[in-house]
XYZ file of C-alpha atoms in Angstrom:
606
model
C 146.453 -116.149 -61.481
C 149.576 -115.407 -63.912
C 150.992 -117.538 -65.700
C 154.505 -119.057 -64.992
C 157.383 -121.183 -65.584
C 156.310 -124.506 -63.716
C 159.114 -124.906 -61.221
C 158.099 -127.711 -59.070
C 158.478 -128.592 -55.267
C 161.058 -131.342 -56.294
C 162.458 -128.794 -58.123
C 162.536 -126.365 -56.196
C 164.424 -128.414 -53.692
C 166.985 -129.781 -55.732
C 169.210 -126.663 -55.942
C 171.871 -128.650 -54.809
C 173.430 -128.728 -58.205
C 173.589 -125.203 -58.642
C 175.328 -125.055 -55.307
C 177.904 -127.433 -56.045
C 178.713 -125.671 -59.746
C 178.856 -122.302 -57.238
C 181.331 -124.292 -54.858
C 183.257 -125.648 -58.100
C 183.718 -122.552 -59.556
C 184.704 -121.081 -56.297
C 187.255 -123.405 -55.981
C 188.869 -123.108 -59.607
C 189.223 -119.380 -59.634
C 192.095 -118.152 -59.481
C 193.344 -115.541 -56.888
C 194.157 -112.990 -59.738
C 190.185 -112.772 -60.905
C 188.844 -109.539 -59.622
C 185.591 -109.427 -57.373
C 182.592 -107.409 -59.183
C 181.332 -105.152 -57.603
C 177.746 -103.761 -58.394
C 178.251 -99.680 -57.080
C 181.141 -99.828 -59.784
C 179.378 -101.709 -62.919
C 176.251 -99.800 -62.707
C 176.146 -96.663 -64.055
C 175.136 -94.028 -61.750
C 175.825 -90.544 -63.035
C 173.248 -88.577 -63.453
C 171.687 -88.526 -66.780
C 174.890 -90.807 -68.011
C 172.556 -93.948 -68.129
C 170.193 -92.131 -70.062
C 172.615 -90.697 -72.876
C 173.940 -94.286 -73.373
C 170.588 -95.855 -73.903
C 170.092 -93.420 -76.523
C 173.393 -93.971 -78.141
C 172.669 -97.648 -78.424
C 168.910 -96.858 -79.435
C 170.213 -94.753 -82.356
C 169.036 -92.011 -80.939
C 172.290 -89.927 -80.053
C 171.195 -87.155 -82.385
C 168.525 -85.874 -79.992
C 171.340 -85.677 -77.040
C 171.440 -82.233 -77.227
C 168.732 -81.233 -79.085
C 170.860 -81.439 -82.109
C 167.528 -82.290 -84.000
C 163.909 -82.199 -83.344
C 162.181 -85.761 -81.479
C 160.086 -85.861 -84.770
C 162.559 -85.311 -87.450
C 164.524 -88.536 -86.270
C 163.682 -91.345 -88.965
C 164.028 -93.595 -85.818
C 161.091 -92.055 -84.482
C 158.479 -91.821 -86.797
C 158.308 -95.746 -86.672
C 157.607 -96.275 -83.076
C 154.377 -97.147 -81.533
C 152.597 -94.747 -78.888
C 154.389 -96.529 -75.807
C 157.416 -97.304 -77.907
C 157.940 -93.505 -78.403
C 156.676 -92.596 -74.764
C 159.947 -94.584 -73.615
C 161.937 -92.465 -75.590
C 160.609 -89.195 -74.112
C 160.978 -90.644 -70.937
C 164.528 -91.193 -71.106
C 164.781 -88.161 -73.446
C 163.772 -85.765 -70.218
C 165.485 -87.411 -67.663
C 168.752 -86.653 -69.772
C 167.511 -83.683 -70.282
C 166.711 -82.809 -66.509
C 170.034 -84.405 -65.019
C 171.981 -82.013 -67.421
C 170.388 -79.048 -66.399
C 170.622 -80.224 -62.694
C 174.226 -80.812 -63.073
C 175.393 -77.533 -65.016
C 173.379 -74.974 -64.127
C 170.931 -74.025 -61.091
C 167.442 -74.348 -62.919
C 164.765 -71.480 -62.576
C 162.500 -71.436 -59.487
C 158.821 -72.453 -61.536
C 155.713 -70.690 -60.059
C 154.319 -74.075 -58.947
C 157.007 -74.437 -56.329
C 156.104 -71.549 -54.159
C 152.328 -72.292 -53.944
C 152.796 -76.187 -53.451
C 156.233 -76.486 -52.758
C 156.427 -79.535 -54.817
C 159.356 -79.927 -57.827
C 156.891 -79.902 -61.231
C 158.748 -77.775 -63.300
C 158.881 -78.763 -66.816
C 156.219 -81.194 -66.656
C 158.611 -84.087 -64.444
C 158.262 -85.169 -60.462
C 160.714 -87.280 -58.944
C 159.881 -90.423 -57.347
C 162.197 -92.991 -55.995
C 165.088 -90.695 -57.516
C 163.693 -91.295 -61.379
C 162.116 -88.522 -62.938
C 159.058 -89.225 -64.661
C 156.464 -87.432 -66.579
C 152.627 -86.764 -66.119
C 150.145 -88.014 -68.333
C 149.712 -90.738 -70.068
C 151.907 -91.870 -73.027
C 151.576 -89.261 -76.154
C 153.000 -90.240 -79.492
C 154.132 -87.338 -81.501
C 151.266 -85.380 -82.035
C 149.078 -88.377 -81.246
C 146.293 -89.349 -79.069
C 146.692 -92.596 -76.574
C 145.447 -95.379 -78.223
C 145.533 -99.111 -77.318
C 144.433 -102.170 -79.135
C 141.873 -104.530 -77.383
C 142.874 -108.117 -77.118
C 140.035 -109.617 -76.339
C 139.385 -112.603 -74.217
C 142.228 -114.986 -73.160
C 140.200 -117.775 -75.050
C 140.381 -115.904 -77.940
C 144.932 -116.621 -78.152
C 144.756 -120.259 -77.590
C 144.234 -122.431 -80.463
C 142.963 -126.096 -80.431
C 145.181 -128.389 -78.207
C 145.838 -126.039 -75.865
C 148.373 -124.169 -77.116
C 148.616 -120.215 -76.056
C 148.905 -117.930 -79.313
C 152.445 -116.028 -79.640
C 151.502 -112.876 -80.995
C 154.302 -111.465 -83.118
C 152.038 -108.793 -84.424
C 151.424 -106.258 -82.322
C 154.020 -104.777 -80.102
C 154.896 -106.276 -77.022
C 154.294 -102.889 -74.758
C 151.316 -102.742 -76.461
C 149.923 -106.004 -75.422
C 150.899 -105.721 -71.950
C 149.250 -102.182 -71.771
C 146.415 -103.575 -72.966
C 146.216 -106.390 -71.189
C 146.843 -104.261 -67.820
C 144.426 -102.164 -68.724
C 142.063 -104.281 -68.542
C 143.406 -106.728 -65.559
C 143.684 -109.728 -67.779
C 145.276 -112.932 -66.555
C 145.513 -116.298 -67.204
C 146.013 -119.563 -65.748
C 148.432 -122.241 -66.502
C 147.916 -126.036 -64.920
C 151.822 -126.185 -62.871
C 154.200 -129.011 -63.529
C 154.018 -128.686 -67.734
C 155.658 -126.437 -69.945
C 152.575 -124.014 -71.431
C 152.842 -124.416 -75.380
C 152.682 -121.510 -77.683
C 151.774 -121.290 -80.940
C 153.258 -118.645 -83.142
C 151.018 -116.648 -85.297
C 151.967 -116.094 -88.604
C 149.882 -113.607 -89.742
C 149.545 -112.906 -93.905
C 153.571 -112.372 -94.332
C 154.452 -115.768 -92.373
C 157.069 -115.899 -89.423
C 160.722 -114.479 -89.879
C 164.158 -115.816 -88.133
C 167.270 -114.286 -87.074
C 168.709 -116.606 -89.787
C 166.055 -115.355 -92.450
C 167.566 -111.793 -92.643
C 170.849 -110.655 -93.812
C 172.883 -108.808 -91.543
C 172.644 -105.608 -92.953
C 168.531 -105.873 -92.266
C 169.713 -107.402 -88.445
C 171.744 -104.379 -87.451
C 168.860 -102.150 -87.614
C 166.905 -104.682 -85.028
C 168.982 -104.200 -81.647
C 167.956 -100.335 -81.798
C 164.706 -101.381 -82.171
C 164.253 -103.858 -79.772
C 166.433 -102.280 -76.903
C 163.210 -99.712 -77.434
C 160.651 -101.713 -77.118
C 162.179 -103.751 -74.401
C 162.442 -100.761 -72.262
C 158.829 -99.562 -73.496
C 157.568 -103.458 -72.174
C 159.250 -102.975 -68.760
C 157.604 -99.706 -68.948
C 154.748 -101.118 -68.736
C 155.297 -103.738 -66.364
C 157.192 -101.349 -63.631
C 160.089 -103.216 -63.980
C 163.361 -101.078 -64.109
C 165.502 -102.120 -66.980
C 169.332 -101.777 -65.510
C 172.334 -101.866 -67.616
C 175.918 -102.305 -66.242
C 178.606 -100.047 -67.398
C 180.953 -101.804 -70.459
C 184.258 -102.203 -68.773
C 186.906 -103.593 -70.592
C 188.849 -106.078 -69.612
C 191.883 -107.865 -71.035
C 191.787 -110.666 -73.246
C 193.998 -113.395 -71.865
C 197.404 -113.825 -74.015
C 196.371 -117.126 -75.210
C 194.626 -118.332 -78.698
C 191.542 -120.017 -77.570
C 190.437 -119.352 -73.706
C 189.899 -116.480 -72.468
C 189.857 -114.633 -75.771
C 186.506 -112.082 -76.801
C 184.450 -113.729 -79.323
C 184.953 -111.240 -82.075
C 188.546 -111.901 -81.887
C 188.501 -116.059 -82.182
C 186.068 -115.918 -84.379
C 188.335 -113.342 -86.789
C 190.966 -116.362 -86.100
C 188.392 -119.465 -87.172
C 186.876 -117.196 -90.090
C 190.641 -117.610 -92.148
C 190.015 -121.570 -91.429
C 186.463 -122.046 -92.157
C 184.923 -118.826 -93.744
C 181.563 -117.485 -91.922
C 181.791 -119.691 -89.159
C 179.396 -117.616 -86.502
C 180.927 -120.302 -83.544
C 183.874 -120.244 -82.147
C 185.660 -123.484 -83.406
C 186.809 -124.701 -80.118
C 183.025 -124.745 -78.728
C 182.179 -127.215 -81.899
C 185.029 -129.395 -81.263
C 183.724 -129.720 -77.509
C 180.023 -129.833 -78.545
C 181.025 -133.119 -80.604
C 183.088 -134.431 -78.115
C 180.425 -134.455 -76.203
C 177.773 -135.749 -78.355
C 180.134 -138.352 -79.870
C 180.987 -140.838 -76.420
C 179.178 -138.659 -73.850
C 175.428 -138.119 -74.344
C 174.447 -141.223 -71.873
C 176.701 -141.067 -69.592
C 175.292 -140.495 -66.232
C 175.802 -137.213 -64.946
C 177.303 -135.596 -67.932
C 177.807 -131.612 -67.426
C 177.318 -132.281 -63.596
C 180.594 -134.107 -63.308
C 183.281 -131.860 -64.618
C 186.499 -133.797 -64.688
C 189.961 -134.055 -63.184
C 191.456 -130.180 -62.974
C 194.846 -131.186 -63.795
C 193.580 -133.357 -66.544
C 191.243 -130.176 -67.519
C 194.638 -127.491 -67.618
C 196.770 -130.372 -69.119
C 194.067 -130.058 -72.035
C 193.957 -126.456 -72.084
C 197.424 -126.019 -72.563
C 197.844 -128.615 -75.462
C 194.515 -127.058 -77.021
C 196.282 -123.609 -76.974
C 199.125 -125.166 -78.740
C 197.900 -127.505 -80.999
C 194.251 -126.661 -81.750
C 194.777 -124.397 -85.186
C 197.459 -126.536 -86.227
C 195.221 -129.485 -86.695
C 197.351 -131.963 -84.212
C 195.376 -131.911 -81.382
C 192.690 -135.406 -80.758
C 189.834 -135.856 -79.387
C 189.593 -139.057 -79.466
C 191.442 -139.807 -75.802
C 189.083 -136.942 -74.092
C 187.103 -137.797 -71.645
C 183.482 -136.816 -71.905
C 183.804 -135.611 -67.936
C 186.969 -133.255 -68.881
C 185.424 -131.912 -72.233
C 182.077 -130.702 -70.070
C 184.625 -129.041 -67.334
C 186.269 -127.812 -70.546
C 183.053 -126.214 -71.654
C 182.505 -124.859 -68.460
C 186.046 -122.955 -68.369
C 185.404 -121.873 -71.670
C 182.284 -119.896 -70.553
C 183.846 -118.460 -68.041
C 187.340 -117.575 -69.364
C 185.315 -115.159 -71.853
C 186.618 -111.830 -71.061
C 183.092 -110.567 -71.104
C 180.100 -112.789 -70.455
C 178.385 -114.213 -72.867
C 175.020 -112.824 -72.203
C 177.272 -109.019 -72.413
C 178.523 -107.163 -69.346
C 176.162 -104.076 -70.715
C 173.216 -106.601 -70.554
C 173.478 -109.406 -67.875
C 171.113 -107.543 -64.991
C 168.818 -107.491 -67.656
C 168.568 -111.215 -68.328
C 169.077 -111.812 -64.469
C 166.026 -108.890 -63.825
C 163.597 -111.032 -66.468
C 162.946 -114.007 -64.158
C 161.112 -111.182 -61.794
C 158.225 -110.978 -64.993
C 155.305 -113.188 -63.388
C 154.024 -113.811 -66.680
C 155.266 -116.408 -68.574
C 154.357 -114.897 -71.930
C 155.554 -111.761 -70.963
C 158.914 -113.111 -69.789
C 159.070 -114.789 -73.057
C 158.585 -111.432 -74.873
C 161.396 -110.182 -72.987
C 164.087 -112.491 -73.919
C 163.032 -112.773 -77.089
C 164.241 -108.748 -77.012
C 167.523 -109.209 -75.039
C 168.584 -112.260 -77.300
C 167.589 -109.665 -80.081
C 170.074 -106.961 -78.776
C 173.073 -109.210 -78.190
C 175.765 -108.922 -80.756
C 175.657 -111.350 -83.558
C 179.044 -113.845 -81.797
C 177.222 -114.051 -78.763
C 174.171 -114.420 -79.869
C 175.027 -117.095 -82.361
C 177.295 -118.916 -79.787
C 174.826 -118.474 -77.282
C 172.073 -120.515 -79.525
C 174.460 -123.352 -80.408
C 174.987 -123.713 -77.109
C 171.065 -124.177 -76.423
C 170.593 -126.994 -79.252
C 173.629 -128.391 -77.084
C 171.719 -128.792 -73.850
C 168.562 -129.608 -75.596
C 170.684 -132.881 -76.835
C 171.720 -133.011 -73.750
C 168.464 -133.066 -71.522
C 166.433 -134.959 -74.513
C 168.573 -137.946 -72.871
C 167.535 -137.750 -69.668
C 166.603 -141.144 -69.755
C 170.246 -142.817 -70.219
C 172.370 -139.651 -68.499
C 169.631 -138.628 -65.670
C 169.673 -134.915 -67.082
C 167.164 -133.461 -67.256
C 166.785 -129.963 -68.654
C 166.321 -128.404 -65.124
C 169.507 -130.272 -63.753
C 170.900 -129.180 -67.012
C 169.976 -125.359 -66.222
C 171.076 -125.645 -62.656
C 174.688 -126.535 -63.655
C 174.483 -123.776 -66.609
C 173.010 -120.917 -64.818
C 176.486 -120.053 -62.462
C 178.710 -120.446 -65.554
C 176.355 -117.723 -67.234
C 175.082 -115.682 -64.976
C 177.649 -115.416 -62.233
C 180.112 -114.069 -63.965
C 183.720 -113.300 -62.289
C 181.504 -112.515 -59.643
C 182.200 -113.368 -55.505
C 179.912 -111.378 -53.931
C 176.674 -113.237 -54.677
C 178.180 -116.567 -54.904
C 176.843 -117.021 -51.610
C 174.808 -120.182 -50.116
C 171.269 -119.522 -49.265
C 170.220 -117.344 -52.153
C 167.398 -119.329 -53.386
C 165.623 -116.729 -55.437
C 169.187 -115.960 -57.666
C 169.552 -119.919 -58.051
C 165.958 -120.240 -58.777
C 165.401 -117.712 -61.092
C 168.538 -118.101 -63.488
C 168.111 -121.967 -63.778
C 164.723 -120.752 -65.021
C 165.670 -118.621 -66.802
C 168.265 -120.956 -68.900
C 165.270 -123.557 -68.588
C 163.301 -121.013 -70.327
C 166.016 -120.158 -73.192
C 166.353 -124.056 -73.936
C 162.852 -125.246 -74.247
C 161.460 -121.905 -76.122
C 164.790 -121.194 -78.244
C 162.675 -121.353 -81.254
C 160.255 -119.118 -80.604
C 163.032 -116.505 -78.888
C 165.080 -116.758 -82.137
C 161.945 -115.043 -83.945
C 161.888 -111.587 -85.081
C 159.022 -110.388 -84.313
C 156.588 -108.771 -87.378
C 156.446 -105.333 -85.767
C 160.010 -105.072 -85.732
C 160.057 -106.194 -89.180
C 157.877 -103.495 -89.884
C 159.766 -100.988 -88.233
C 162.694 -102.019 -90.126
C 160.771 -101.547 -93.531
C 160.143 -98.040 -92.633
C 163.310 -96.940 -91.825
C 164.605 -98.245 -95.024
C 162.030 -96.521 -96.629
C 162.275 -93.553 -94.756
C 165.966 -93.280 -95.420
C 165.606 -93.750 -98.710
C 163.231 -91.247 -99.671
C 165.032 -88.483 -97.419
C 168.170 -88.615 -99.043
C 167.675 -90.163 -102.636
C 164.853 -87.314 -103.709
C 166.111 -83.852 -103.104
C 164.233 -82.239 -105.992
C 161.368 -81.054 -105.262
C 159.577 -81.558 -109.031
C 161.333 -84.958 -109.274
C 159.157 -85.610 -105.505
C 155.876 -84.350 -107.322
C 156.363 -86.653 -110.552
C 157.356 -89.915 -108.468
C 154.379 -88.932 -106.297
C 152.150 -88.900 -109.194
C 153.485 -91.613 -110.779
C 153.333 -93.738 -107.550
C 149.709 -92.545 -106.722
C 148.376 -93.621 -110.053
C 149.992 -96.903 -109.979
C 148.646 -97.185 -106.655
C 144.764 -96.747 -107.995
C 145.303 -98.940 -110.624
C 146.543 -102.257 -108.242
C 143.956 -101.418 -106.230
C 141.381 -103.005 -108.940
C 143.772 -105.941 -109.539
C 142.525 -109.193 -107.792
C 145.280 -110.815 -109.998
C 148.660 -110.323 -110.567
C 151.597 -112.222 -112.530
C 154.456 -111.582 -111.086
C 158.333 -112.605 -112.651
C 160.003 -114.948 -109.872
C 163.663 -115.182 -110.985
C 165.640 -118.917 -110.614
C 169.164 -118.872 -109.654
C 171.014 -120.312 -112.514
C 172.093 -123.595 -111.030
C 168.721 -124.902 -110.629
C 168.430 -124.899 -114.041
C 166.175 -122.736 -115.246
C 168.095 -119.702 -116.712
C 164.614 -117.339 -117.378
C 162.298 -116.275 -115.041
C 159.296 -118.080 -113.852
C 155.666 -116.487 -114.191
C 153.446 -116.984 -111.490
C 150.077 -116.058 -111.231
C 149.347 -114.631 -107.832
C 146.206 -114.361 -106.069
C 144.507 -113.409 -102.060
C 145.183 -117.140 -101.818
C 148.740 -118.120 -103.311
C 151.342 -118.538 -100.647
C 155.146 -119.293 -101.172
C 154.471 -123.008 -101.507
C 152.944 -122.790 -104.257
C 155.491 -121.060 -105.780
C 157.728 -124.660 -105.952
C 154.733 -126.054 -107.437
C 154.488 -124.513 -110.620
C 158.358 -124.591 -110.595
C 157.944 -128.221 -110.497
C 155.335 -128.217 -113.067
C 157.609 -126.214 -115.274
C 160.584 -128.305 -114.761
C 158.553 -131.383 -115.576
C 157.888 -129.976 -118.567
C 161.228 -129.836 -120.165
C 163.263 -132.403 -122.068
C 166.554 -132.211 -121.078
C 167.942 -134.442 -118.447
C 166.105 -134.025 -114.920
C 168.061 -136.477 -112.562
C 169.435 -134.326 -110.109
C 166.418 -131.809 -110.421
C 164.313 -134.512 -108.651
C 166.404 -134.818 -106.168
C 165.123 -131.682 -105.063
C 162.145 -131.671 -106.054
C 160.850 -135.542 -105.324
C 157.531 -134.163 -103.350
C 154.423 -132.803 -104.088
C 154.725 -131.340 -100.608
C 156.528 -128.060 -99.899
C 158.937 -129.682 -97.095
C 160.453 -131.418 -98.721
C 162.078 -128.495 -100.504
C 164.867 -128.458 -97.826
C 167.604 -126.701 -99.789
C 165.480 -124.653 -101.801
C 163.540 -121.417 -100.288
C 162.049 -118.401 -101.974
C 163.469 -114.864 -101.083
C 162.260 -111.184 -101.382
C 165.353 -108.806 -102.168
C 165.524 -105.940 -102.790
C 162.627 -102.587 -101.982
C 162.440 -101.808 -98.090
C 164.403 -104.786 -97.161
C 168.006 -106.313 -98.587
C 166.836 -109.318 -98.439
C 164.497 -112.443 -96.466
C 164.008 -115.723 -97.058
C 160.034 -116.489 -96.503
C 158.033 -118.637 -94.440
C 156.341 -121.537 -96.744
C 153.264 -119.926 -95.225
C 153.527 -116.507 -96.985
C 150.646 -114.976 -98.396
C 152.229 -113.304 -101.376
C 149.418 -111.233 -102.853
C 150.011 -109.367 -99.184
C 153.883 -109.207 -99.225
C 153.787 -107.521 -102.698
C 151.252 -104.855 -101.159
C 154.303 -104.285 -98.421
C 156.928 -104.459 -100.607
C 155.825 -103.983 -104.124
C 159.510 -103.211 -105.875
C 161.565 -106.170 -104.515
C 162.378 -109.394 -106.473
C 161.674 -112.849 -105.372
C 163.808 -115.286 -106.040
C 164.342 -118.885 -105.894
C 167.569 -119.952 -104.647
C 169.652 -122.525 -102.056
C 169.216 -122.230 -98.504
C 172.178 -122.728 -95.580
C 169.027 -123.720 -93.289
C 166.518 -125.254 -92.538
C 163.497 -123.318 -92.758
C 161.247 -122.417 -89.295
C 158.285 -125.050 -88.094
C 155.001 -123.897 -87.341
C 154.653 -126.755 -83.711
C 153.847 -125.619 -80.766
C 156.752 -124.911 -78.624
């Protein structure tokens, strides 16, 4: 028995909120919105899919055979099944070109079996696919063994997160060797993360330049995990469509948020969205039926209009809003976006995850999509979570709870400018995108997470790059080499190490602090001996114990330790950090002690 998403038989039947969003939004748009229509979104070309996947895997280079599969830097970081996804796609691009420019040579095969097998591909169901199992590049098929399903639960009950090990790889092992679990119905399951030696790492913990190698990344191993599963991965063509000639509705994200930047700099939400989010939380949190209710429309377009006018100039207020017209305000918002804000490229994907029987699985997968959406959306797109987490955490007052909350959410997001399936009677669709906003609400903490693998894969290709193009010389290779390998022998006999952690200037310490680092010191520690230190000196320490008031490392809430610098720019580490083992990954970068914008990431259950 898999496990799954508890939707239960009250549940189940009370869809009548979804219907009467589906009815609402019916009703509200106007004539001029053009039906979708899924034989012109999708991309049906032959091979066309294919040569955009592996534009937006970083791959384009190999369209083409412009260089060989394992000369791309890309590459020679995948796992066996990540890289057997690539091939995959690789020869069907490769097949529908030949197919569609020139008539291909009659193999041998065909005349004594009269079956298509040339080139190592059949065709089934219209895909091509190829025999074997999955080869790495001059590898042998290897998968790790998981174990037990009592072995990834922890005490309490909680179901181990594996961050680890790929995700394709855990499925293939898993369905290699039929595992399954069970999950008592009408709870949430809890999962544990597992941090592993180098701790846990956030969207928020890496800078953007590390974050725009991800969504290659992940768009790979997403479509090696469906792989695996036999779940076809569809992506909708990116049609463009006009922003509305207006400042606030209706207008892409990059573009408003361009606008809000010159008011508040590196705002990653649109402005608008906070204003209604605190609204909202200000005189409407227990009001009964908040989100479900959505206003008066001429009060709704009378507030639109003045928004559009006002807003940037500061003279619009809140203060006479209703709570009912700012959630129907919310609710346009969302759907005014020119594209939706799950991505036109993107949204069969999200809608094709609730088909995933396992929960953990399904988990896995989002945690990739939210990966590959663009930085607006998929900032906006968390705020909005915390949002109707407030929102359902007082169900007791406002009678919303988080699946009447995801019912009234899932039409704004998932059917977007969309007629045709707005239909009554389509239980599955209603079912499965409530639960899938369910899902993204309760679990938004552990979706946020990049995994370590990808972390890992982004290490490499820094790496990678950086030796291909910064040592050309072949004797300068040799020396570094040497150099490197003798350094190499001699940590190797180290137990100990001191290494130099530097303190930003404002927390008053303008030299470096030595700390002795062992198999057992973790970034905690690190504030400790700062503390120590600091209560050592003589000068004034006031507003240093502000900071620094607890033994305790959480307290440390504006303070965080960083690695910069080596095979990453730059991440701020998990308390939990094992730092004799980050130095072994990344043995050149600084660490540093310095303020954090956020709050750093909880080790509960989720």
């Amino acid at each position: 028995m898999s496990r799954m998403l508890p939707i239960p038989a009250t549940r189940q039947a009370s869809l009548s909120d979804f219907w009467l969003e589906v009815e609402h939004i019916k009703q509200t748009r106007g004539p001029d919105v053009e039906e979708c229509n899924s034989s012109d979104s999708g991309i049906t070309e032959d091979g066309e899919a294919e040569a955009a996947w592996l534009q937006d895997a970083g791959l384009s280079t190999l369209i083409g055979d412009q260089y060989p599969l394992e000369d791309n830097i890309i590459m020679s970081t995948l796992t066996q099944t990540q890289a057997a996804a690539v091939r995959r796609r690789l020869d069907t691009y490769s097949y529908s070109v030949r197919k569609r420019w020139k008539q291909p040579a009659r193999d041998v095969r065909f005349v004594f079996t009269g079956k298509g097998t040339a080139d190592g591909f059949f065709r089934k169901n219209g895909k091509v696919r190829t025999f074997g199992p999955p080869q790495a590049p001059g590898g042998v098929p290897t998968l790790p063994r998981m174990g037990s399903d009592n072995q990834h639960r922890v005490p309490g009950g909680a179901d181990i997160f594996d961050t680890d090990v790929a995700y394709s790889e855990q499925a293939a092992s898993m369905r290699k060797q039929e595992q399954a679990s069970v999950q008592d119905a009408g709870a949430f399951p809890k999962f544990q993360l597992n941090k592993g030696r180098l701790g846990t790492t956030q969207v928020a913990d890496l800078t953007p330049s590390d974050m725009k190698q991800v969504p290659a990344l992940a768009l790979i191993e997403l479509t090696a995990l469906c792989d695996v599963l036999d779940l076809e991965l569809k992506r909708n063509k990116v049609q463009k469509r006009k922003s509305a000639e207006s400042q606030l509705f209706g207008v892409a994200l990059p573009s408003l948020l361009i606008q809000d930047q010159k008011l508040v700099p590196d705002t990653k939400v649109p402005l608008i969205l906070q204003a209604i989010f605190t609204c909202i939380e200000k005189n409407g949190m227990e009001i009964q039926g908040i989100l479900r209710i959505s206003g008066s429309q001429a009060r709704i377009k009378n507030l639109q209009q003045r928004l559009e006018k006002d807003f940037y100039d500061g003279l619009f207020s809140w203060d006479d809003v209703h709570p009912h017209d700012a959630s129907g305000l919310l609710k346009l918002f969302l759907r005014e976006l020119p594209a939706p804000l799950l991505t036109t490229q993107y949204l069969p994907a999200f809608t094709a995850v609730q088909n995933i029987v396992d929960l953990k699985q399904r988990l896995q997968a989002l945690n990739l999509l939210i990966l590959i959406l663009p930085e607006p959306n998929r900032s906006t797109l968390k705020a909005l979570l915390e949002f109707l987490q407030k929102v359902a955490a007082m169900e007791k007052t406002n009678l919303m709870s988080l699946w009447n909350v995801s019912t009234i959410l899932a039409p704004n997001l998932f059917l977007y400018h969309c007629g045709k399936n707005l239909e009554r009677g389509e239980k599955q669709l209603a079912e499965g995108t409530a639960a899938s906003v369910m899902a993204m609400v309760h679990y938004q903490d552990l979706l946020w997470t990049v995994p370590t693998f990808l972390v890992t894969q982004v290490r490499k290709l820094n790496q990678t790059s950086a030796k291909k193009y910064a040592f050309r010389d072949r004797r300068l290779r040799n020396f570094l080499r040497k150099i490197h390998s003798d350094k190499e022998r001699s940590e190797k006999s180290q137990t100990e190490l001191c290494k130099q952690v530097k303190v930003q200037p404002t927390l008053w310490l303008k030299e470096t602090l030595a700390v002795r680092v062992d198999e057992g010191t973790q970034a905690s520690d690190v504030f400790q001996q700062l503390k120590k230190q600091l209560g050592q000196r003589s000068w004034d320490m006031a507003s240093t114990v502000g900071f620094l008031r607890s033994s305790g490392s959480s307290e440390y809430r504006n303070l965080a330790l960083f690695e910069v610098g080596g095979n990453l720019c730059e991440r701020r580490l998990d308390p939990d950090t094992y730092l004799m083992d980050l130095y072994n990954v990344n043995p050149n970068a600084e660490w540093v002690i310095k303020a954090s914008n956020s709050s750093l990431p909880s080790n509960r259950a989720v």
